[in-house]
mmCIF file of N, CA and C in Angstrom:
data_model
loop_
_atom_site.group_PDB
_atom_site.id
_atom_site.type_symbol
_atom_site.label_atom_id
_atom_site.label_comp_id
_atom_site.label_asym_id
_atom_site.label_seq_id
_atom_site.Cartn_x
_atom_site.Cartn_y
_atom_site.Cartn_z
ATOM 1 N N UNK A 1 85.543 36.293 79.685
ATOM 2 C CA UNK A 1 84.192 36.045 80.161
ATOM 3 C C UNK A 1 84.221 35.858 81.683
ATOM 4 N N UNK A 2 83.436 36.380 82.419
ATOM 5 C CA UNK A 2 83.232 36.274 83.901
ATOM 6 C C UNK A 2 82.747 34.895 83.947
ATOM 7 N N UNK A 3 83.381 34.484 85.428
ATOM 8 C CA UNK A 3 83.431 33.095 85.812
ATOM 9 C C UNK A 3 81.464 33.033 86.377
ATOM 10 N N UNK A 4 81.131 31.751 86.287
ATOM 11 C CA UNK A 4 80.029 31.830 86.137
ATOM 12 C C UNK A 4 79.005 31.785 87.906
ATOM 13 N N UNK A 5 79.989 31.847 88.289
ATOM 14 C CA UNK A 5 79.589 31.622 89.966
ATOM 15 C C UNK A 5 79.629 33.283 89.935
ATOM 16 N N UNK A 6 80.104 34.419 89.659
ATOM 17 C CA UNK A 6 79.876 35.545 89.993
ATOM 18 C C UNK A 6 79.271 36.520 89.091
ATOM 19 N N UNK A 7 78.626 35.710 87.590
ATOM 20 C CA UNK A 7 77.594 36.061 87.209
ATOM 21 C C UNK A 7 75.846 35.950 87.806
ATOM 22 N N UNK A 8 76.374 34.655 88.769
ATOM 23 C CA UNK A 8 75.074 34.496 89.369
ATOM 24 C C UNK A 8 74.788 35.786 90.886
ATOM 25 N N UNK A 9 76.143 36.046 91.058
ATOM 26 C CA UNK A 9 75.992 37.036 91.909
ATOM 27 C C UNK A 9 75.136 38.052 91.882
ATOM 28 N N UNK A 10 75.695 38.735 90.574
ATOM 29 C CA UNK A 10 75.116 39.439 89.815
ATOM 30 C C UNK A 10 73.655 39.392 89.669
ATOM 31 N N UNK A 11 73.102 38.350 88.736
ATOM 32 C CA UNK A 11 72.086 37.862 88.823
ATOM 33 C C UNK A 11 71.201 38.334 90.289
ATOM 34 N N UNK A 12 72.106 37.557 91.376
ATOM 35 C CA UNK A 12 71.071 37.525 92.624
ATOM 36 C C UNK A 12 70.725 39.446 93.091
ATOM 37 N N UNK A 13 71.729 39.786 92.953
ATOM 38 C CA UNK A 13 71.683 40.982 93.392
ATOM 39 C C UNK A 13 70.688 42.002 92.707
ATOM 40 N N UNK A 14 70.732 41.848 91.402
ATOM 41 C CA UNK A 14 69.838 42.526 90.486
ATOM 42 C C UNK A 14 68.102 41.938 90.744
ATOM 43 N N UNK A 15 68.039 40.821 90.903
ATOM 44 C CA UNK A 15 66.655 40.309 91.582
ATOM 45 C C UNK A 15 66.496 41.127 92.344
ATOM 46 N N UNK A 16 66.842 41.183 93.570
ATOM 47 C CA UNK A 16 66.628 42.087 94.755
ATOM 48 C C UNK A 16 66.557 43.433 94.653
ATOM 49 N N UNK A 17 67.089 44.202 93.970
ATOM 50 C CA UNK A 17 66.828 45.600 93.456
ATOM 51 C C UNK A 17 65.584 45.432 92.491
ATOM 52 N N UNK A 18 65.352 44.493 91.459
ATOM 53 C CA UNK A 18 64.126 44.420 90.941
ATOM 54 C C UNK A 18 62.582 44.455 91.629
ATOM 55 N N UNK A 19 62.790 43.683 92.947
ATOM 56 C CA UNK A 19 61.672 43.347 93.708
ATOM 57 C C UNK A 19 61.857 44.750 94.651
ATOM 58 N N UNK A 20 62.632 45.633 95.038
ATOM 59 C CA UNK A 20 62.647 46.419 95.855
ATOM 60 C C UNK A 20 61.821 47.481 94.466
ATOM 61 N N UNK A 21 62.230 47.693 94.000
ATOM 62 C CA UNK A 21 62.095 49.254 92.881
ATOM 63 C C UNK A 21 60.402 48.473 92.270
ATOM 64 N N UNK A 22 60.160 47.258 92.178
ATOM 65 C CA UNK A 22 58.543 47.146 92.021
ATOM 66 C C UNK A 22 57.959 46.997 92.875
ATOM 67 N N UNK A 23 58.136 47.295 94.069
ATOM 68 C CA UNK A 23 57.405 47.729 95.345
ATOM 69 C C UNK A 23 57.612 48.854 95.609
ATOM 70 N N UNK A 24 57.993 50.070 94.761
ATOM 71 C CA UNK A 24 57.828 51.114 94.438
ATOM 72 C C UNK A 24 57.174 51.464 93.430
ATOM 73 N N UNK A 25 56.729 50.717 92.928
ATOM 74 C CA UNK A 25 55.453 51.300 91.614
ATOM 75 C C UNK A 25 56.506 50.924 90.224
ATOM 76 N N UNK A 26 57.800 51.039 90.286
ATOM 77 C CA UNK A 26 58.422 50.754 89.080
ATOM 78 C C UNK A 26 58.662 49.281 88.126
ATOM 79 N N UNK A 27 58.462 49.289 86.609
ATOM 80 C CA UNK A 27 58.626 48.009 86.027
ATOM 81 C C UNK A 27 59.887 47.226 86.070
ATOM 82 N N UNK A 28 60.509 46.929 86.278
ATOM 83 C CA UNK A 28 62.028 46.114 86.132
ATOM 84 C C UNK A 28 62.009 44.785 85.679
ATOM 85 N N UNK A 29 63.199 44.178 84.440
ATOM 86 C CA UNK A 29 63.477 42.787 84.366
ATOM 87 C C UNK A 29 64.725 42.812 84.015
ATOM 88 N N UNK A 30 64.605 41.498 84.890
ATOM 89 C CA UNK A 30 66.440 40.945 84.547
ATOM 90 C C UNK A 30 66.333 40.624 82.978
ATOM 91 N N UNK A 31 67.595 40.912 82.460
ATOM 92 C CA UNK A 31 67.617 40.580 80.666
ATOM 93 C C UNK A 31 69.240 39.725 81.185
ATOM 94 N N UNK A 32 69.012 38.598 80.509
ATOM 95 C CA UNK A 32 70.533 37.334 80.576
ATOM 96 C C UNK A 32 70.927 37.027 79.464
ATOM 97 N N UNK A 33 71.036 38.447 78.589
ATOM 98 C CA UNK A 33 71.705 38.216 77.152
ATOM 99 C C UNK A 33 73.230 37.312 76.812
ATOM 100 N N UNK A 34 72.842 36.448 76.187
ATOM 101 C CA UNK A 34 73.951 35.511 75.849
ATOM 102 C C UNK A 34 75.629 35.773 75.956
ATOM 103 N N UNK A 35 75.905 35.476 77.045
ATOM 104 C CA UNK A 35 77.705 35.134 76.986
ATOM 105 C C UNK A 35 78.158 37.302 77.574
ATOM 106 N N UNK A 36 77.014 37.660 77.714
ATOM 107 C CA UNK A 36 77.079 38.460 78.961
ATOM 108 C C UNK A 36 76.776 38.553 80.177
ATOM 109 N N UNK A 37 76.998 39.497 81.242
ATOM 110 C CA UNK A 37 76.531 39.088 82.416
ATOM 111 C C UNK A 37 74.784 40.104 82.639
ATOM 112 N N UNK A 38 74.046 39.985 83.347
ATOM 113 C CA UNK A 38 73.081 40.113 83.546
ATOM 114 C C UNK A 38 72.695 41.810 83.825
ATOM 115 N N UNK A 39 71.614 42.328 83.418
ATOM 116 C CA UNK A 39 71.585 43.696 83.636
ATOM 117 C C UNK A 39 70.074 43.981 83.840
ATOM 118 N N UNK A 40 69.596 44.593 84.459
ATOM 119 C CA UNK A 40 68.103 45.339 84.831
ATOM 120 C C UNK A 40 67.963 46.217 84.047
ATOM 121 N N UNK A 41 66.973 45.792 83.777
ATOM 122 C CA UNK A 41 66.193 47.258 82.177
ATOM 123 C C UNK A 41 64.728 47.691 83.295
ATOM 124 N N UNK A 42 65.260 49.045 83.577
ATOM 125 C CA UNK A 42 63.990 49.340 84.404
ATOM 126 C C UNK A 42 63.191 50.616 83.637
ATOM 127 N N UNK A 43 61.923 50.844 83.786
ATOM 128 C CA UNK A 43 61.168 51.556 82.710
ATOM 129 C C UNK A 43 61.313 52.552 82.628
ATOM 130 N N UNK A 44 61.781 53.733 81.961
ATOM 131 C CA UNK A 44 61.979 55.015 82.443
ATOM 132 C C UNK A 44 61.030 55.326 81.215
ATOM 133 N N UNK A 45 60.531 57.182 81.396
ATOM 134 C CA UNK A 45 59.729 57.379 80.191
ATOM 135 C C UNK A 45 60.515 57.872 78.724
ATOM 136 N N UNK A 46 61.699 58.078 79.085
ATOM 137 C CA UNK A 46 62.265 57.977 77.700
ATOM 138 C C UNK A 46 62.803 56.178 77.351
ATOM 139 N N UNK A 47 62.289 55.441 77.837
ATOM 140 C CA UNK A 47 63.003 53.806 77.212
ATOM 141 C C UNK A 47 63.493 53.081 78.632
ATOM 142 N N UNK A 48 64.442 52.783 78.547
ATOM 143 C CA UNK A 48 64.977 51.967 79.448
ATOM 144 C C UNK A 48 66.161 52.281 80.598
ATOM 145 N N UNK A 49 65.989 52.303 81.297
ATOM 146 C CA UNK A 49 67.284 52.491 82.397
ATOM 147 C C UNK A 49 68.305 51.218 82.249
ATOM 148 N N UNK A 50 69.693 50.931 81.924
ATOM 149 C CA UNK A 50 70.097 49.532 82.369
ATOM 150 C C UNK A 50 71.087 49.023 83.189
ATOM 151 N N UNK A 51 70.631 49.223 84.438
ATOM 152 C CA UNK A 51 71.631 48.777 85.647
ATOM 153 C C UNK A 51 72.225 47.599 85.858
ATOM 154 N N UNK A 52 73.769 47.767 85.820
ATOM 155 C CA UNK A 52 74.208 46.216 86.377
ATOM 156 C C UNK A 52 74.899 46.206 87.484
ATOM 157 N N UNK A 53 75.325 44.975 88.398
ATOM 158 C CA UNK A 53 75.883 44.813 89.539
ATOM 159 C C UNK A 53 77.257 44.459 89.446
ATOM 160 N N UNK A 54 78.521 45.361 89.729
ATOM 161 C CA UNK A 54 79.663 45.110 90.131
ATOM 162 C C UNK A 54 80.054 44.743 91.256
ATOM 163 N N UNK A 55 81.344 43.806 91.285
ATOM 164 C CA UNK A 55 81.554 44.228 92.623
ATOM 165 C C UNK A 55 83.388 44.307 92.412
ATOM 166 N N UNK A 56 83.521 45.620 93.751
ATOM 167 C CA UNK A 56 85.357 46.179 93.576
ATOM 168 C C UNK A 56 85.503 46.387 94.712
ATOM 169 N N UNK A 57 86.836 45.560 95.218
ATOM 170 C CA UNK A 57 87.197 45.960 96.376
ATOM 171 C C UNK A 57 86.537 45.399 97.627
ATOM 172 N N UNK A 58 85.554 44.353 96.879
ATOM 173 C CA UNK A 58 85.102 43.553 97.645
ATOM 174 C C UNK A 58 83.933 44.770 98.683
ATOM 175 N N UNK A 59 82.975 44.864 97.352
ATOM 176 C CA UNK A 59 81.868 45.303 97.944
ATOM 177 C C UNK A 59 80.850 45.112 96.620
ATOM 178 N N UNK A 60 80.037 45.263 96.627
ATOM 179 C CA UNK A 60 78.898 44.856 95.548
ATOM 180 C C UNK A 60 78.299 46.329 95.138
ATOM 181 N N UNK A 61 77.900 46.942 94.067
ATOM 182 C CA UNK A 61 77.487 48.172 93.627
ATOM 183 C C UNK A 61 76.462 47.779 92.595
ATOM 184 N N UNK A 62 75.563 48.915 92.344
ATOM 185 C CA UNK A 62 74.463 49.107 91.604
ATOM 186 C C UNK A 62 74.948 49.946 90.177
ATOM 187 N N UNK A 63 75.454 50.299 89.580
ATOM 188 C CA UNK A 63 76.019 51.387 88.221
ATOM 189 C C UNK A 63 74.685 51.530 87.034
ATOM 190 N N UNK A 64 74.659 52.354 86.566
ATOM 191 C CA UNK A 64 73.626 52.781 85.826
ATOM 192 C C UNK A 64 74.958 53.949 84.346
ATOM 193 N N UNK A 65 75.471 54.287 84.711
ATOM 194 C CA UNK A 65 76.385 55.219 83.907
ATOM 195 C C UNK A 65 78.064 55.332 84.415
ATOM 196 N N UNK A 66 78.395 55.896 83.861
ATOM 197 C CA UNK A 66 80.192 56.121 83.850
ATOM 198 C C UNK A 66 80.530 57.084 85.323
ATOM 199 N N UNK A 67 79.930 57.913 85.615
ATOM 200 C CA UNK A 67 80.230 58.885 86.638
ATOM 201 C C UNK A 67 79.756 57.838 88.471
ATOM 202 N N UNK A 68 80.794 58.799 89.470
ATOM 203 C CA UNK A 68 80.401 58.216 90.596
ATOM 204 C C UNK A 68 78.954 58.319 90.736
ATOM 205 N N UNK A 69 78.345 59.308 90.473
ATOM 206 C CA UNK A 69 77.018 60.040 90.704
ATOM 207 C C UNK A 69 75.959 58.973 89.923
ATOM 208 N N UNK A 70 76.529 57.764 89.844
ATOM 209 C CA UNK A 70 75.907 56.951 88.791
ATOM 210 C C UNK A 70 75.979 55.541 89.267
ATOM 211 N N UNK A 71 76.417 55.105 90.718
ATOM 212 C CA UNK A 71 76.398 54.296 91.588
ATOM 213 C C UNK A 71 76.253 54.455 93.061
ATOM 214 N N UNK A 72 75.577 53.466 93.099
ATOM 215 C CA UNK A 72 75.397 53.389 94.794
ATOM 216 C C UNK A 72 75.253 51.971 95.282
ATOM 217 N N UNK A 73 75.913 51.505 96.573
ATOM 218 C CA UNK A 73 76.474 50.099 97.310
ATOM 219 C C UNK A 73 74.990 49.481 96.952
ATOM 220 N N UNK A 74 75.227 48.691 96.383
ATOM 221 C CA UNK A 74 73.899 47.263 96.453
ATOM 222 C C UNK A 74 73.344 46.807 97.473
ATOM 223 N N UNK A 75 73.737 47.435 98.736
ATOM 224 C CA UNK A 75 73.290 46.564 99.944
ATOM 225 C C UNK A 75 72.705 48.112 100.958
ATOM 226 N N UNK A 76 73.183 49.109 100.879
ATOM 227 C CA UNK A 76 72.415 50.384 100.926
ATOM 228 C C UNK A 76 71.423 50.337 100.988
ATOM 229 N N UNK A 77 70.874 50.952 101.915
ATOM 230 C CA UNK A 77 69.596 50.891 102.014
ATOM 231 C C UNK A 77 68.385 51.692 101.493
ATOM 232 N N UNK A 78 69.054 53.297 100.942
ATOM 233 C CA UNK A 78 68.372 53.713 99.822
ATOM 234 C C UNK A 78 68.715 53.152 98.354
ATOM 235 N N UNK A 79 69.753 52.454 97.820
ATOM 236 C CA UNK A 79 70.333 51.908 96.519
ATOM 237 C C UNK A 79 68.390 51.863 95.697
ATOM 238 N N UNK A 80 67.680 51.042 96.185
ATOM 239 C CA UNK A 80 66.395 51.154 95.160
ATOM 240 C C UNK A 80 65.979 52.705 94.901
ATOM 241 N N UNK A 81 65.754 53.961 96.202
ATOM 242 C CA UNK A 81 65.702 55.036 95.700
ATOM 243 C C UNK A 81 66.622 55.825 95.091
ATOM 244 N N UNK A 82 67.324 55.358 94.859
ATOM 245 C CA UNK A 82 68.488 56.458 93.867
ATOM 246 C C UNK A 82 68.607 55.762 92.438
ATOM 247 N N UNK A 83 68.196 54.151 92.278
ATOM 248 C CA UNK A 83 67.729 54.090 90.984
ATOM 249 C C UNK A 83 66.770 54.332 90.461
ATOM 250 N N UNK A 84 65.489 54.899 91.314
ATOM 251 C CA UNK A 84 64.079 54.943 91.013
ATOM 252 C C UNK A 84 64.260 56.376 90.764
ATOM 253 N N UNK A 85 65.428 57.216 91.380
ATOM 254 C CA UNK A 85 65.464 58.735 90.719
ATOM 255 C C UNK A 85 66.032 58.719 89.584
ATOM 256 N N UNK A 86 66.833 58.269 89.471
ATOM 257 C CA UNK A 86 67.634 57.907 88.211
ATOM 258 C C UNK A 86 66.668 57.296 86.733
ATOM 259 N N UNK A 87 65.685 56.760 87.172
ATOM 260 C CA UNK A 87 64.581 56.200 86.036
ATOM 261 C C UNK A 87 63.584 57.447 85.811
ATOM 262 N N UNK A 88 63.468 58.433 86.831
ATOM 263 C CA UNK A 88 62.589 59.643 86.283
ATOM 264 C C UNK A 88 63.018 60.342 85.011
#
């Protein structure tokens, strides 16, 4: 289980992509399912997108899927538009 000081990381980081991508017109919520770490369910029209925040190498990332083409740095300054393409 991840130590709980860098679940809140997590946490914080996913806020901030939430409030960025609904000032783009998009729905987003943090979901803090039990004795996991935290993930963004953002609305796409087939269901749900569900992004969570890593961090490797001592940098913080956005991931949505398995491929590189499926992350981008959390602190980036397009990171909300490449999940808001990613939710089309």
């Amino acid at each position: 289980m991840k130590r709980p000081e860098r679940r809140e990381e997590e946490y914080i980081h996913l806020v901030r992509l939430a409030w960025d991508l609904n000032v783009r017109g998009l729905s987003a919520a943090v979901d803090l399912p039990g004795g996991g770490g935290p993930v963004l369910l953002v609305a796409k029209g087939s269901g749900l997108l569900r992004v969570t925040a890593l961090a490797q190498d001592g940098q913080w990332f956005f991931t949505w899927g398995r491929g590189r083409a499926q992350r981008v740095r959390a602190l980036a300054d397009d990171a909300a538009d490449r999940v808001r393409q990613a939710a089309r």
